[in-house]
Coordinates of C-alpha atoms and ligand atoms in Angstrom, one line a residue:
M24 CA 0.0 0.0 0.0
I25 CA 2.8 2.4 0.9
G26 CA 4.0 1.9 -2.7
N27 CA 1.1 4.0 -3.9
I28 CA 2.4 7.1 -2.1
R29 CA 4.3 9.5 -4.4
E30 CA 7.8 10.3 -3.3
Y31 CA 9.7 13.6 -3.9
E32 CA 13.3 14.4 -3.1
F33 CA 14.7 17.9 -2.7
E34 CA 18.1 19.3 -2.1
T35 CA 18.8 22.7 -0.6
D36 CA 21.3 24.8 1.3
V37 CA 18.9 25.8 4.0
L38 CA 15.7 24.0 5.1
I39 CA 13.4 25.9 7.4
V40 CA 10.7 23.9 9.1
G41 CA 7.9 26.3 10.1
G42 CA 7.1 29.4 8.0
G43 CA 5.6 31.5 10.7
L44 CA 7.0 34.7 11.9
A45 CA 10.5 33.4 12.9
G46 CA 10.7 31.0 10.0
N47 CA 9.8 33.7 7.5
N48 CA 12.3 36.1 8.9
A49 CA 14.9 33.3 8.8
A50 CA 14.1 32.8 5.1
L51 CA 14.8 36.5 4.4
G52 CA 18.1 36.3 6.4
A53 CA 19.2 33.3 4.4
L54 CA 17.9 34.4 1.0
E55 CA 19.7 37.7 1.2
K56 CA 22.9 35.6 1.4
N57 CA 22.1 34.1 -2.0
V58 CA 21.6 30.5 -1.0
K59 CA 18.8 28.1 -1.9
V60 CA 16.1 28.1 0.8
I61 CA 13.1 25.7 1.3
V62 CA 10.5 26.6 3.8
A63 CA 8.1 23.8 4.8
D64 CA 4.9 24.6 6.6
K65 CA 1.5 23.0 7.3
G66 CA -0.1 26.2 6.0
T67 CA 0.7 28.8 3.3
L68 CA 3.4 31.3 3.8
E69 CA 1.0 34.3 3.6
R70 CA -1.2 33.1 6.4
C71 CA 0.4 30.5 8.6
G72 CA 1.5 30.7 12.2
A73 CA 0.6 32.8 15.2
T74 CA 0.7 36.0 13.3
A75 CA -1.5 34.8 10.5
G76 CA -4.4 37.0 11.4
G77 CA -2.4 40.0 12.6
V78 CA -0.6 41.3 15.6
D79 CA -0.6 44.7 17.4
H80 CA 2.6 45.3 19.3
F81 CA 6.4 45.1 18.9
M82 CA 8.6 45.4 22.0
A83 CA 11.5 47.7 21.5
Y84 CA 13.8 50.3 23.1
L85 CA 14.2 53.5 21.1
N86 CA 16.8 55.5 23.1
T87 CA 14.3 58.3 24.0
G88 CA 15.0 58.3 27.7
P89 CA 16.9 56.6 30.6
W90 CA 14.4 53.7 30.7
D91 CA 14.6 53.4 26.9
T92 CA 18.1 52.2 26.4
R93 CA 19.7 48.8 25.6
E94 CA 21.0 48.6 29.2
A95 CA 17.6 49.5 30.7
Y96 CA 15.9 47.0 28.5
L97 CA 18.3 44.2 29.4
S98 CA 17.9 45.0 33.1
Y99 CA 14.1 44.7 32.6
V100 CA 14.6 41.4 30.9
A101 CA 16.8 40.1 33.7
K102 CA 14.1 41.1 36.1
I103 CA 11.0 39.6 34.5
A104 CA 12.6 36.5 33.2
R105 CA 15.2 35.8 35.9
G106 CA 16.2 32.2 35.9
A107 CA 15.0 31.5 32.4
V108 CA 16.7 34.2 30.2
D109 CA 20.3 34.2 29.1
L110 CA 21.4 37.8 28.7
K111 CA 24.2 37.1 26.3
V112 CA 21.9 35.3 23.9
Q113 CA 19.3 38.0 24.3
D114 CA 21.9 40.7 23.4
A115 CA 22.9 38.7 20.3
V116 CA 19.5 37.7 19.0
F117 CA 17.7 40.9 19.9
C118 CA 19.7 44.0 20.7
K119 CA 22.3 43.6 18.0
E120 CA 19.5 43.0 15.4
L121 CA 16.9 45.5 16.5
E122 CA 17.8 48.5 14.5
A123 CA 18.0 46.5 11.2
A124 CA 14.7 44.8 12.1
L125 CA 12.9 48.1 12.5
E126 CA 14.2 49.3 9.1
R127 CA 13.2 46.0 7.5
M128 CA 9.6 46.3 8.8
E129 CA 9.4 49.6 7.0
K130 CA 11.1 48.3 3.9
I131 CA 8.7 45.3 3.4
G132 CA 5.7 47.7 3.8
C133 CA 4.6 46.9 7.3
T134 CA 5.2 50.1 9.2
L135 CA 5.2 50.3 12.9
K136 CA 4.2 53.9 12.8
Q137 CA 0.7 55.4 13.1
S138 CA -0.8 57.5 10.2
D139 CA 0.8 60.6 11.7
G140 CA 4.2 59.0 11.2
K141 CA 4.9 58.6 14.9
Y142 CA 5.2 55.6 17.1
L143 CA 2.4 54.9 19.6
R144 CA 3.9 53.3 22.6
T145 CA 2.1 51.6 25.5
Q146 CA 3.3 50.1 28.8
S147 CA 2.1 46.8 30.4
L148 CA 3.3 43.4 31.6
G149 CA 6.0 44.6 34.0
Q150 CA 7.8 47.1 31.8
P151 CA 9.6 50.1 33.3
G152 CA 8.3 52.4 30.5
P153 CA 6.2 52.0 27.3
Y154 CA 8.3 49.4 25.4
F155 CA 5.3 48.2 23.3
I156 CA 5.0 49.9 19.9
N157 CA 1.3 49.6 19.1
F158 CA 0.9 49.0 15.3
N159 CA -1.3 47.5 12.7
G160 CA 0.2 44.1 12.1
K161 CA -2.6 42.7 9.9
N162 CA -0.4 42.9 6.8
L163 CA 2.8 41.6 8.5
K164 CA 2.6 37.9 7.4
P165 CA 1.6 38.6 3.7
A166 CA 4.3 41.3 3.5
L167 CA 6.9 38.9 4.8
A168 CA 5.8 36.1 2.5
K169 CA 5.8 38.5 -0.5
E170 CA 9.4 39.4 0.2
A171 CA 10.5 35.8 0.7
R172 CA 8.9 34.9 -2.6
R173 CA 10.5 37.9 -4.4
L174 CA 13.9 36.7 -3.1
G175 CA 13.2 33.2 -4.5
V176 CA 12.1 31.0 -1.6
F177 CA 10.8 27.5 -2.5
A178 CA 7.8 26.9 -0.3
L179 CA 6.6 23.4 0.5
E180 CA 3.1 24.3 1.7
R181 CA 0.5 22.2 3.4
C182 CA 3.3 20.0 4.4
M183 CA 4.0 18.5 7.9
M184 CA 7.6 17.6 8.7
T185 CA 7.8 14.8 11.1
D186 CA 11.5 13.8 11.5
L187 CA 15.0 15.1 11.1
L188 CA 17.5 13.3 9.0
Y189 CA 20.6 12.7 11.1
D190 CA 23.7 10.9 9.9
G191 CA 25.1 10.3 13.4
E192 CA 27.1 13.5 13.4
R193 CA 25.0 16.2 11.9
V194 CA 21.4 17.0 10.9
I195 CA 21.1 16.8 7.1
G196 CA 17.5 17.7 6.4
A197 CA 14.1 16.3 7.3
V198 CA 11.2 14.2 6.0
G199 CA 7.4 14.9 6.0
F200 CA 4.3 14.6 4.0
N201 CA 1.7 16.7 2.2
I202 CA -1.4 16.9 4.3
R203 CA -3.7 17.1 1.3
T204 CA -2.2 14.8 -1.3
G205 CA -0.2 12.5 1.0
D206 CA 3.0 12.9 -1.0
F207 CA 6.1 11.9 0.8
Y208 CA 8.9 14.5 1.0
I209 CA 12.6 14.0 1.6
V210 CA 14.5 17.2 1.9
K211 CA 18.3 17.0 2.0
A212 CA 19.8 20.2 3.5
K213 CA 23.2 21.5 4.5
A214 CA 21.7 23.5 7.3
T215 CA 18.3 23.0 8.9
I216 CA 16.4 25.6 11.0
L217 CA 13.5 24.6 13.2
A218 CA 10.8 27.2 13.8
T219 CA 7.5 25.5 14.6
G220 CA 6.5 27.6 17.6
C221 CA 5.4 26.7 21.1
T222 CA 3.1 23.8 22.0
T223 CA -0.7 24.4 22.2
R224 CA -3.6 22.0 22.7
L225 CA -1.7 20.4 25.5
F226 CA -3.8 21.4 28.5
H227 CA -7.5 21.4 29.2
N228 CA -9.1 24.4 27.6
P229 CA -11.7 26.2 29.8
T230 CA -13.7 27.3 26.7
G231 CA -14.3 23.6 26.0
L232 CA -13.0 24.1 22.5
P233 CA -9.5 22.7 22.2
F234 CA -8.7 24.5 19.0
N235 CA -9.8 27.9 20.4
T236 CA -6.3 28.6 21.6
W237 CA -4.5 31.8 22.7
Q238 CA -1.6 30.9 20.4
C239 CA -1.5 29.1 17.0
P240 CA -3.4 25.8 17.3
Q241 CA -1.3 24.2 14.6
N242 CA 1.8 24.3 16.9
T243 CA 2.1 21.0 18.7
G244 CA 5.8 21.0 19.6
A245 CA 7.1 19.4 16.4
A246 CA 10.5 21.2 16.5
Q247 CA 11.1 20.3 20.1
V248 CA 10.2 16.6 19.6
M249 CA 12.2 16.3 16.3
A250 CA 15.2 17.9 18.0
Y251 CA 14.9 15.8 21.1
K252 CA 14.8 12.6 19.1
V253 CA 18.2 13.3 17.6
G254 CA 19.7 14.2 21.0
A255 CA 19.5 18.1 20.9
K256 CA 19.3 19.8 24.3
L257 CA 16.0 21.5 25.3
A258 CA 15.6 24.0 28.1
N259 CA 12.8 25.9 30.0
M260 CA 10.5 23.0 29.1
E261 CA 8.9 22.9 32.5
Y262 CA 7.0 26.2 32.2
M263 CA 3.3 26.3 31.5
R264 CA 2.2 29.7 30.2
I265 CA -1.3 31.0 30.7
T266 CA -2.9 34.3 30.0
V267 CA -6.1 36.2 30.8
V268 CA -8.7 36.1 28.0
P269 CA -12.4 37.1 27.5
K270 CA -14.5 34.5 29.3
G271 CA -15.5 31.9 26.7
F272 CA -13.1 33.1 24.0
S273 CA -9.4 32.4 24.0
A274 CA -7.9 35.4 22.2
A275 CA -4.8 37.6 22.4
G276 CA -5.7 41.1 23.4
L277 CA -4.6 41.4 27.1
N278 CA -1.6 43.7 26.2
A279 CA -3.9 46.0 24.2
L280 CA -6.5 46.2 27.0
M281 CA -4.0 46.6 29.9
G282 CA -1.6 48.7 27.9
M283 CA -4.3 51.2 27.2
G284 CA -5.1 51.5 30.9
G285 CA -7.6 48.7 31.6
R286 CA -7.8 47.5 35.2
L287 CA -8.7 44.2 36.7
I288 CA -11.7 44.2 39.1
N289 CA -13.6 41.5 40.9
A290 CA -17.3 40.8 41.4
Y291 CA -17.4 43.5 44.1
G292 CA -15.9 46.1 41.8
E293 CA -12.7 46.1 43.8
E294 CA -9.3 46.6 42.0
F295 CA -7.2 43.9 43.4
M296 CA -3.8 43.8 41.6
A297 CA -2.0 46.0 44.1
K298 CA -2.5 43.2 46.6
Y299 CA -0.5 40.9 44.4
H300 CA 2.2 43.0 42.8
P301 CA 3.7 46.5 43.3
M302 CA 3.1 47.4 39.7
G303 CA -0.6 46.7 40.1
N304 CA -2.4 46.4 36.7
K305 CA 1.0 46.8 34.9
A306 CA 2.4 43.7 36.6
P307 CA 4.0 40.9 34.6
R308 CA 1.6 38.5 32.9
S309 CA 2.4 35.6 35.3
M310 CA 1.2 37.8 38.2
L311 CA -2.0 38.9 36.4
V312 CA -2.9 35.3 35.8
Y313 CA -2.0 34.2 39.3
A314 CA -4.2 37.0 40.8
V315 CA -7.2 36.2 38.6
M316 CA -7.0 32.5 39.5
K317 CA -6.6 33.4 43.2
E318 CA -9.5 35.8 43.2
I319 CA -11.7 33.2 41.6
Q320 CA -10.6 30.5 44.1
M321 CA -11.4 32.9 47.0
G322 CA -14.9 33.3 45.7
N323 CA -14.4 36.9 44.4
G324 CA -15.2 36.0 40.8
P325 CA -16.4 36.7 38.2
I326 CA -13.4 38.9 37.2
Y327 CA -13.5 41.7 34.7
I328 CA -11.2 44.1 32.8
D329 CA -12.7 47.5 33.2
C330 CA -12.0 50.1 30.6
T331 CA -15.0 52.4 31.3
H332 CA -12.8 55.1 32.8
L333 CA -10.6 55.5 29.7
S334 CA -10.8 58.7 27.7
E335 CA -12.9 58.8 24.6
A336 CA -9.8 58.9 22.4
D337 CA -8.3 55.9 24.1
L338 CA -11.5 53.9 23.9
N339 CA -11.9 54.8 20.2
H340 CA -8.3 53.6 19.5
L341 CA -9.0 50.4 21.4
K342 CA -12.3 49.7 19.6
R343 CA -10.6 50.4 16.2
T344 CA -7.5 48.3 16.9
L345 CA -8.6 45.4 19.1
G346 CA -9.1 43.2 16.1
Y347 CA -5.5 43.7 14.9
D348 CA -4.6 40.5 16.8
K349 CA -7.6 38.5 16.0
D350 CA -10.5 39.7 13.8
T351 CA -13.0 37.7 15.6
L352 CA -12.4 39.4 19.0
P353 CA -14.4 42.5 18.2
D354 CA -17.1 40.2 16.6
F355 CA -17.2 38.2 19.9
L356 CA -17.6 41.4 21.9
E357 CA -20.4 42.6 19.6
Q358 CA -22.2 39.3 19.7
K359 CA -22.0 39.3 23.5
G360 CA -23.3 42.8 23.5
V361 CA -20.3 44.2 25.4
D362 CA -19.5 47.8 24.9
L363 CA -16.1 48.5 26.5
S364 CA -17.0 52.2 27.2
K365 CA -20.1 51.2 29.2
E366 CA -19.4 48.0 31.0
P367 CA -16.4 45.9 32.1
L368 CA -15.5 42.8 30.1
E369 CA -15.7 39.4 32.0
V370 CA -12.4 37.6 31.7
M371 CA -11.0 34.2 32.7
Y372 CA -7.6 32.5 32.7
S373 CA -6.9 30.7 29.4
E374 CA -5.7 27.2 28.6
G375 CA -2.1 26.4 29.4
M376 CA 0.7 26.0 26.8
Q377 CA 4.2 24.7 26.9
A378 CA 5.9 28.0 26.2
G379 CA 8.4 30.4 27.8
P380 CA 7.5 32.0 31.1
S381 CA 7.8 35.6 29.9
E382 CA 7.5 37.9 26.8
V383 CA 11.3 37.7 26.4
C384 CA 12.2 34.1 26.5
G385 CA 10.8 30.8 25.2
S386 CA 10.8 27.1 25.9
G387 CA 12.4 24.5 23.7
I388 CA 15.6 24.0 21.8
M389 CA 18.5 25.4 23.6
I390 CA 20.3 27.9 21.4
D391 CA 23.5 29.9 21.7
E392 CA 24.3 33.5 20.5
R393 CA 24.2 32.2 16.9
T394 CA 20.9 30.3 17.3
S395 CA 22.8 27.0 17.0
S396 CA 21.4 24.0 18.8
S397 CA 23.7 21.5 20.5
I398 CA 23.6 19.3 17.4
E399 CA 25.8 20.1 14.3
G400 CA 23.8 21.5 11.4
L401 CA 20.7 22.2 13.4
F402 CA 19.6 25.8 14.2
A403 CA 16.4 27.0 15.7
C404 CA 14.5 30.3 16.1
G405 CA 11.2 31.6 17.5
D406 CA 8.9 30.3 20.1
C407 CA 10.3 26.7 19.8
T408 CA 13.6 27.9 21.4
D409 CA 14.5 28.7 25.0
Q410 CA 15.6 32.3 24.2
M411 CA 13.1 33.8 21.8
R412 CA 9.4 34.5 21.7
C413 CA 6.9 37.2 20.7
V414 CA 7.0 39.4 17.6
H415 CA 10.2 41.3 18.5
L416 CA 12.4 38.3 19.1
C417 CA 11.0 36.1 16.3
T418 CA 11.7 39.0 13.9
T419 CA 15.2 39.8 15.1
G420 CA 16.3 36.3 16.1
G421 CA 14.6 34.6 13.1
Y422 CA 16.5 36.8 10.7
L423 CA 19.8 36.2 12.5
S424 CA 19.2 32.4 12.4
G425 CA 18.7 32.6 8.6
K426 CA 22.0 34.5 8.1
V427 CA 24.0 32.1 10.3
A428 CA 22.5 29.0 8.7
A429 CA 23.3 30.4 5.2
E430 CA 26.9 31.0 6.2
Y431 CA 27.1 27.5 7.6
A432 CA 25.7 26.1 4.4
K433 CA 28.2 28.1 2.3
N434 CA 31.1 26.6 4.2
Y435 CA 29.6 23.1 4.3
S436 CA 32.0 20.6 2.7
H437 CA 30.6 17.1 3.6
P438 CA 28.6 14.8 1.2
I439 CA 25.0 14.6 2.3
R440 CA 24.6 10.9 2.8
V441 CA 21.0 9.8 3.4
D442 CA 20.6 6.2 4.6
K443 CA 17.9 4.6 2.4
K444 CA 16.9 2.1 5.0
E445 CA 16.3 4.8 7.5
I446 CA 14.2 6.7 5.0
Q447 CA 12.1 3.6 4.5
R448 CA 11.7 3.1 8.2
L449 CA 10.6 6.8 8.7
K450 CA 8.2 6.5 5.7
E451 CA 6.5 3.4 7.1
A452 CA 6.1 5.0 10.5
I453 CA 4.6 8.2 9.0
Y454 CA 1.9 6.3 7.0
R455 CA 1.2 3.5 9.4
P456 CA -1.9 5.1 11.0
L457 CA -3.6 4.9 7.6
W458 CA -3.4 1.1 7.6
V459 CA -4.2 0.5 11.3
T460 CA -7.4 -1.4 11.8
G461 CA -9.9 -0.1 14.5
N462 CA -11.5 3.3 15.2
L463 CA -9.4 5.0 17.9
D464 CA -9.3 8.6 16.8
H465 CA -6.9 11.4 17.8
K466 CA -9.7 13.5 19.4
T467 CA -10.3 10.9 22.1
V468 CA -6.7 10.5 23.0
E469 CA -6.0 14.3 22.8
N470 CA -8.8 14.9 25.3
V471 CA -7.3 12.5 27.7
I472 CA -3.8 14.1 27.3
R473 CA -5.3 17.6 28.1
R474 CA -7.0 16.3 31.2
V475 CA -3.9 14.5 32.4
M476 CA -1.7 17.5 31.8
W477 CA -4.1 20.0 33.5
E478 CA -4.9 17.9 36.5
Y479 CA -1.4 16.5 37.2
A480 CA 1.0 18.8 35.6
G481 CA -1.0 22.0 35.4
P482 CA -1.2 25.1 37.5
V483 CA -0.5 23.0 40.6
R484 CA 1.9 20.1 40.5
N485 CA 4.1 18.1 42.9
E486 CA 6.4 15.2 42.7
K487 CA 3.6 12.6 43.0
S488 CA 1.3 14.2 40.4
L489 CA 4.2 14.7 37.9
N490 CA 5.2 11.0 38.2
L491 CA 1.5 10.0 37.8
A492 CA 1.3 12.2 34.7
I493 CA 4.4 10.5 33.2
D494 CA 2.9 7.0 33.9
K495 CA -0.4 8.0 32.3
L496 CA 1.3 9.6 29.3
Q497 CA 3.3 6.4 28.9
S498 CA 0.1 4.3 28.7
L499 CA -1.3 6.8 26.2
K500 CA 1.8 6.5 24.1
E501 CA 1.2 2.7 23.9
E502 CA -2.5 3.2 23.1
A503 CA -1.6 5.8 20.5
Q504 CA -0.2 2.9 18.4
A505 CA -3.8 2.0 17.6
L506 CA -4.7 5.5 16.4
K507 CA -6.4 5.4 13.0
A508 CA -6.2 8.1 10.3
K509 CA -9.0 8.1 7.7
D510 CA -7.2 10.6 5.4
F511 CA -4.1 12.7 5.2
H512 CA -5.5 15.5 7.3
E513 CA -6.2 13.0 10.1
L514 CA -2.7 11.6 9.5
M515 CA -1.4 15.0 10.5
R516 CA -3.6 15.0 13.6
V517 CA -2.3 11.6 14.7
H518 CA 1.3 12.8 14.5
E519 CA 0.3 15.9 16.4
T520 CA -1.3 13.8 19.1
N521 CA 2.0 11.8 19.4
Q522 CA 3.9 15.0 19.7
L523 CA 1.7 16.2 22.5
I524 CA 2.3 13.0 24.4
D525 CA 6.1 13.4 24.0
I526 CA 6.1 17.1 24.9
G527 CA 3.9 16.5 28.0
T528 CA 6.4 13.8 29.1
I529 CA 9.4 15.9 28.6
M530 CA 7.7 18.8 30.4
C531 CA 7.0 16.6 33.5
H532 CA 10.6 15.3 33.6
A533 CA 11.9 18.9 33.5
S534 CA 9.4 20.0 36.1
L535 CA 10.5 17.2 38.5
E536 CA 14.0 18.6 38.4
R537 CA 12.9 22.2 39.2
K538 CA 12.2 21.7 42.9
E539 CA 10.9 25.2 43.5
T540 CA 8.2 27.6 42.3
R541 CA 9.1 30.3 39.7
F542 CA 7.0 32.8 37.8
G543 CA 3.8 32.3 39.9
I544 CA 1.7 29.5 38.5
F545 CA 3.9 29.2 35.4
H546 CA 5.8 26.7 37.5
F547 CA 4.0 26.2 40.8
R548 CA 5.2 23.2 42.8
S549 CA 2.9 22.7 45.8
D550 CA 5.7 20.6 47.5
Y551 CA 8.2 23.4 46.9
P552 CA 6.3 26.7 47.1
E553 CA 9.4 29.0 47.5
T554 CA 11.5 30.5 44.7
K555 CA 15.1 29.5 45.3
E556 CA 18.3 31.3 44.2
E557 CA 20.0 28.0 43.5
F558 CA 17.5 27.5 40.7
E559 CA 18.4 30.7 38.9
G560 CA 19.1 28.9 35.6
E561 CA 17.7 26.5 33.0
I562 CA 16.8 22.9 33.4
V563 CA 18.4 21.3 30.4
I564 CA 16.9 18.1 29.2
F565 CA 18.0 15.7 26.4
Q566 CA 18.1 12.1 25.4
K567 CA 21.2 10.0 25.3
D568 CA 21.2 6.2 24.5
G569 CA 17.5 6.2 25.0
K570 CA 17.7 7.6 28.5
V571 CA 16.5 11.0 29.8
V572 CA 19.4 13.2 30.9
K573 CA 19.0 16.4 32.9
E574 CA 21.6 19.2 33.5
F575 CA 21.4 22.6 35.1
K576 CA 22.7 25.7 33.2
K577 CA 23.4 28.4 35.8
L578 CA 22.6 31.9 34.5
S579 CA 24.4 34.9 35.8
Y580 CA 22.7 38.3 36.2
D581 CA 25.7 40.1 37.8
K582 CA 26.3 42.4 34.9
I583 CA 24.6 43.5 31.7
P584 CA 26.6 42.2 28.7
Ligands
LIG619 C1 -3.5 36.2 17.8 C2 -2.1 36.4 18.3 C3 -1.7 37.7 18.5 C4 -0.4 38.0 18.9 N1 0.0 39.3 19.1 C5 1.3 39.5 19.4 C6 1.7 40.8 19.5 O1 1.0 41.8 19.1 N2 3.0 41.1 19.8 C7 3.9 40.0 20.2 O2 5.0 40.3 20.6 N3 3.5 38.8 20.2 C8 2.2 38.5 19.8 N4 1.8 37.2 19.6 C9 2.8 36.1 19.8 C10 3.7 36.0 18.6 O3 2.9 36.2 17.4 C11 4.4 34.7 18.5 O4 5.3 34.6 19.6 C12 5.3 34.5 17.2 O5 4.5 34.8 16.1 C13 5.8 33.1 17.2 O6 6.5 33.0 16.0 P1 7.0 31.5 15.5 O7 7.5 31.7 14.2 O8 7.9 31.0 16.6 O9 5.7 30.6 15.5 P2 4.5 30.7 14.5 O10 4.4 32.0 13.9 O11 3.3 30.2 15.2 O12 4.9 29.7 13.4 C14 5.1 28.3 13.6 C15 4.7 27.7 12.2 O13 5.2 26.3 12.3 C16 4.2 25.6 11.5 N5 4.4 24.2 11.9 C17 4.1 23.6 13.1 N6 4.4 22.3 13.1 C18 4.9 22.1 11.9 C19 5.4 20.9 11.3 N7 5.5 19.7 11.9 N8 5.8 20.9 10.0 C20 5.7 22.1 9.3 N9 5.2 23.2 9.8 C21 4.8 23.2 11.1 C22 2.9 26.2 11.8 O14 2.0 25.9 10.8 C23 3.3 27.7 11.9 O15 3.1 28.3 10.7 C24 0.5 36.9 19.2 C25 0.1 35.6 19.0 C26 -1.2 35.3 18.6 C27 -1.6 33.9 18.4

């Protein structure tokens, strides 16, 4: 039966898996070095990834005042992401690339400026000053894709990559399949960049709709799993990230609402944030989420974001721009009959994700100052790495990753030897769910994964619950062997389900090692409720000879690089 599957082989200098914000910027960085670039994505370049529908803020320092310098920015980074962020990497992947990135945004036709030619800057989420440049990012993704196509990218669209090709010394490409036609793809590459974002659909979703996620629902940790399988080091994997969303609708928008001056109130109309953090409503996200959960637990819910006190101009701006992130958010408010100028908006904590604990660092493949992973030939950028996330870092760091990978490819002098037997093994494993007998579907298994993760490895965890979660995920892994795919779309879903099981397991192992609580409920260990200085660093996790290995990477905050 597998003989009926069409097979295509490609060869390139740089392969980028994931054509979202980071992957697309990586493509520009590499293409500008005049190398051959293939980008593979489950969607189309114009509208795939977290920024598909638009975004509304870009974090930056612009040297307008003492809080607005590189040093001040890095001090802020050290404060809000202490223990998870590496300042040297941050300097390399963001500060050194920022100016060029701002110029590039203008060049590709996605300006960060308002119609009056000025930046509109807002402050929220723990910032010492208004670091967020508010902008209309609806056109960002199509503009990036247009530029990548102009420079000659070869896009493998509607394509899920499942495994890296590894010759025992270095990564030499990847394999995957077309989710519409089922065609099998072998891509041989001198350099490979992974950029498939964070992991969504992993935790129980309070809206009851697992695909209604805060971040991109197509991202199920492919990069992290692929890298882990070939022995690459992962870091920050223990963190679960949550946000505050409108009740019943998981959507980005918190920065816009709080940045414009929104305040959190409880059922009694009391503003409560000052009880939880000295910055009150401008506190870091982890504290906003923690406070909302706590107030609900104490019986002070429902919780609301109140914007009724805002000036008419600010409210108008908000109403006009709230859909920049997600078109459907204004529709949702309209259908609910909520007018922000007249009444507060009921909010709730969102589903959890495996993602970095702050706006300035991620969770996943451990990268160095050049975005290299611990495996030769393998680079990574964006939300799937331990040191990037959000628009500002995916733009700057993504571009850097493309440049570095292109240079690596230009200096590459080894033959790319692909083992035919290994290809056949991978191919059989990819298509196996199509031939499985039985009716076990991915939705059933995914629902169990989400329950297990939320209840045993969610906002509250301890040693016993984490070990229980690992056991349950192990059983699910065995059951997942019987998962049936009726078509190629379902085949993608089955592989995503398997990735979720793997990510959940890695996350629990990493969490067991972090015997402390850090970033509020982003890593809350009920058996270790204190934050400890000895844990100011990353839990590094990888696989060696089939065994899970854990290391600790101490991070220093003594001086700004
Ligand atoms: C609605 C929304 C609004 C946001 N607004 C802002 C904002 O205003 N400012 C800000 O700083 N941040 C914002 N964010 C966060 C920010 O957009 C993300 O951090 C960033 O886009 C992540 O980029 P990425 O390239 O790492 O991942 P993504 O852009 O999500 O790209 C990952 C890509 O990988 C692909 N993929 C996944 N698995 C595979 C596979 N196996 N094979 C092939 N392809 C695969 C996916 O299809 C996807 O296109 C927002 C996020 C959302 C969802």
